[in-house]
């Protein structure tokens, strides 16, 4: 029998964190108290005004407009338009700092609180058809009420705003440029990768939605089925996620031809980088992909407070090139720009497949067995916190590899490297698994191990199986989350596999045992992508 999962306890603790994070981001201002602060901002910035914008189905969206100047534009003068839908759980003031900078350089900028959140009408539809229709309705309103140029329209945003912008680009051909930051291309591959529920990510989103908005009945039902591990509802959940995934609408996005810039963090625990990179490779129009250290939305965070920020600098350059026609060079640079977690500057690549073109294969010899249901100590950290610590303080999740209990964790190590190993891209695990039960979950971790045996987390990924015959071996291929990490000379890489991680819901029945083997006809290995010298 599958053990009961601690979803409710974890959800409660994450919800508490959401309250604190949301309060900090909003200056601890409650929803009802937002209006006075906005009125003050409007008075001090005459080119900023606040509006009730008609949504797609009769609802009202709370929005604001930055104009290039305090006075209305002279008759006939048009300015490029940028529309920013807010992130999940954020109000319309989210983009004030960046909107002001864009307006100062000649844009009309419209931001609006996404439906279902704060004071906007409707319910939370998770980038469903009403949200996409809202984006077009906001564009219609901007064209009728501002000096926006109908031939120069862009959309962008962080997280939820990024996903809505990508989807809108496939449904509204008026959109010519998109900046999708810390978003998703495949919703299922984001929070259900390896057929494993990403517990903390889903609970974080659900908790924030309850605190700041009004979830739709469909969202509440889907989240309950997801966190409750209702496998009989899996086809419905996958269909729900596919409808909300830009990857599903790729043909329409390519047909409309918007210039698309995508940015994300290596350690994004809500929307991992793999799904973004895969989507990027399939785009056929002008495109750019940027990856940096950090967790979800932390790469853009300082820019939202008006501080210097590389992501927002690229965003402004992207809009300047494809909405203003400026020859600023961004379209002639190598379109894939990566920054390693050791902050050694940016690296340019012609495409994603050129990242990590060299491969180092670590053989996973022998047979190793682990008992399930016990956390070995290896884990992927805490959503939003651990990878932010890695970004700002270079403190990734760490474990003593020699002290990991081999009863609950399988460990393989490479030789010590004589020179620095620059890991770039997606490590791939191939192994053979035998389980004593028909269902199970394991998590693979890649560590950088120093001379004293302390391992710093490089990457990880979960894998869940159902319907396997107990005692019968079956092959597993698993992509770890993409990263850029420099392993110092004298260190080694270690692959660790255990069965419990607080980031994920696990499906290990009581008493289950997993065996990892390497048949001579199908050897197990870990393929590590490296930057060529």
CSV table of C-alpha atoms in Angstrom, one decimal, residues 75 148 173 211 214 360 388 440:
chain,number,residue,atom,x,y,z
A,75,UNK,CA,-2.5,63.9,-33.2
A,148,UNK,CA,-0.2,53.0,-29.3
A,173,UNK,CA,-0.9,38.1,-34.9
A,211,UNK,CA,-4.2,34.1,-0.6
A,214,UNK,CA,-10.1,33.4,-6.5
A,360,UNK,CA,31.8,12.6,-20.5
A,388,UNK,CA,18.6,31.8,-4.6
A,440,UNK,CA,7.9,3.6,-7.1
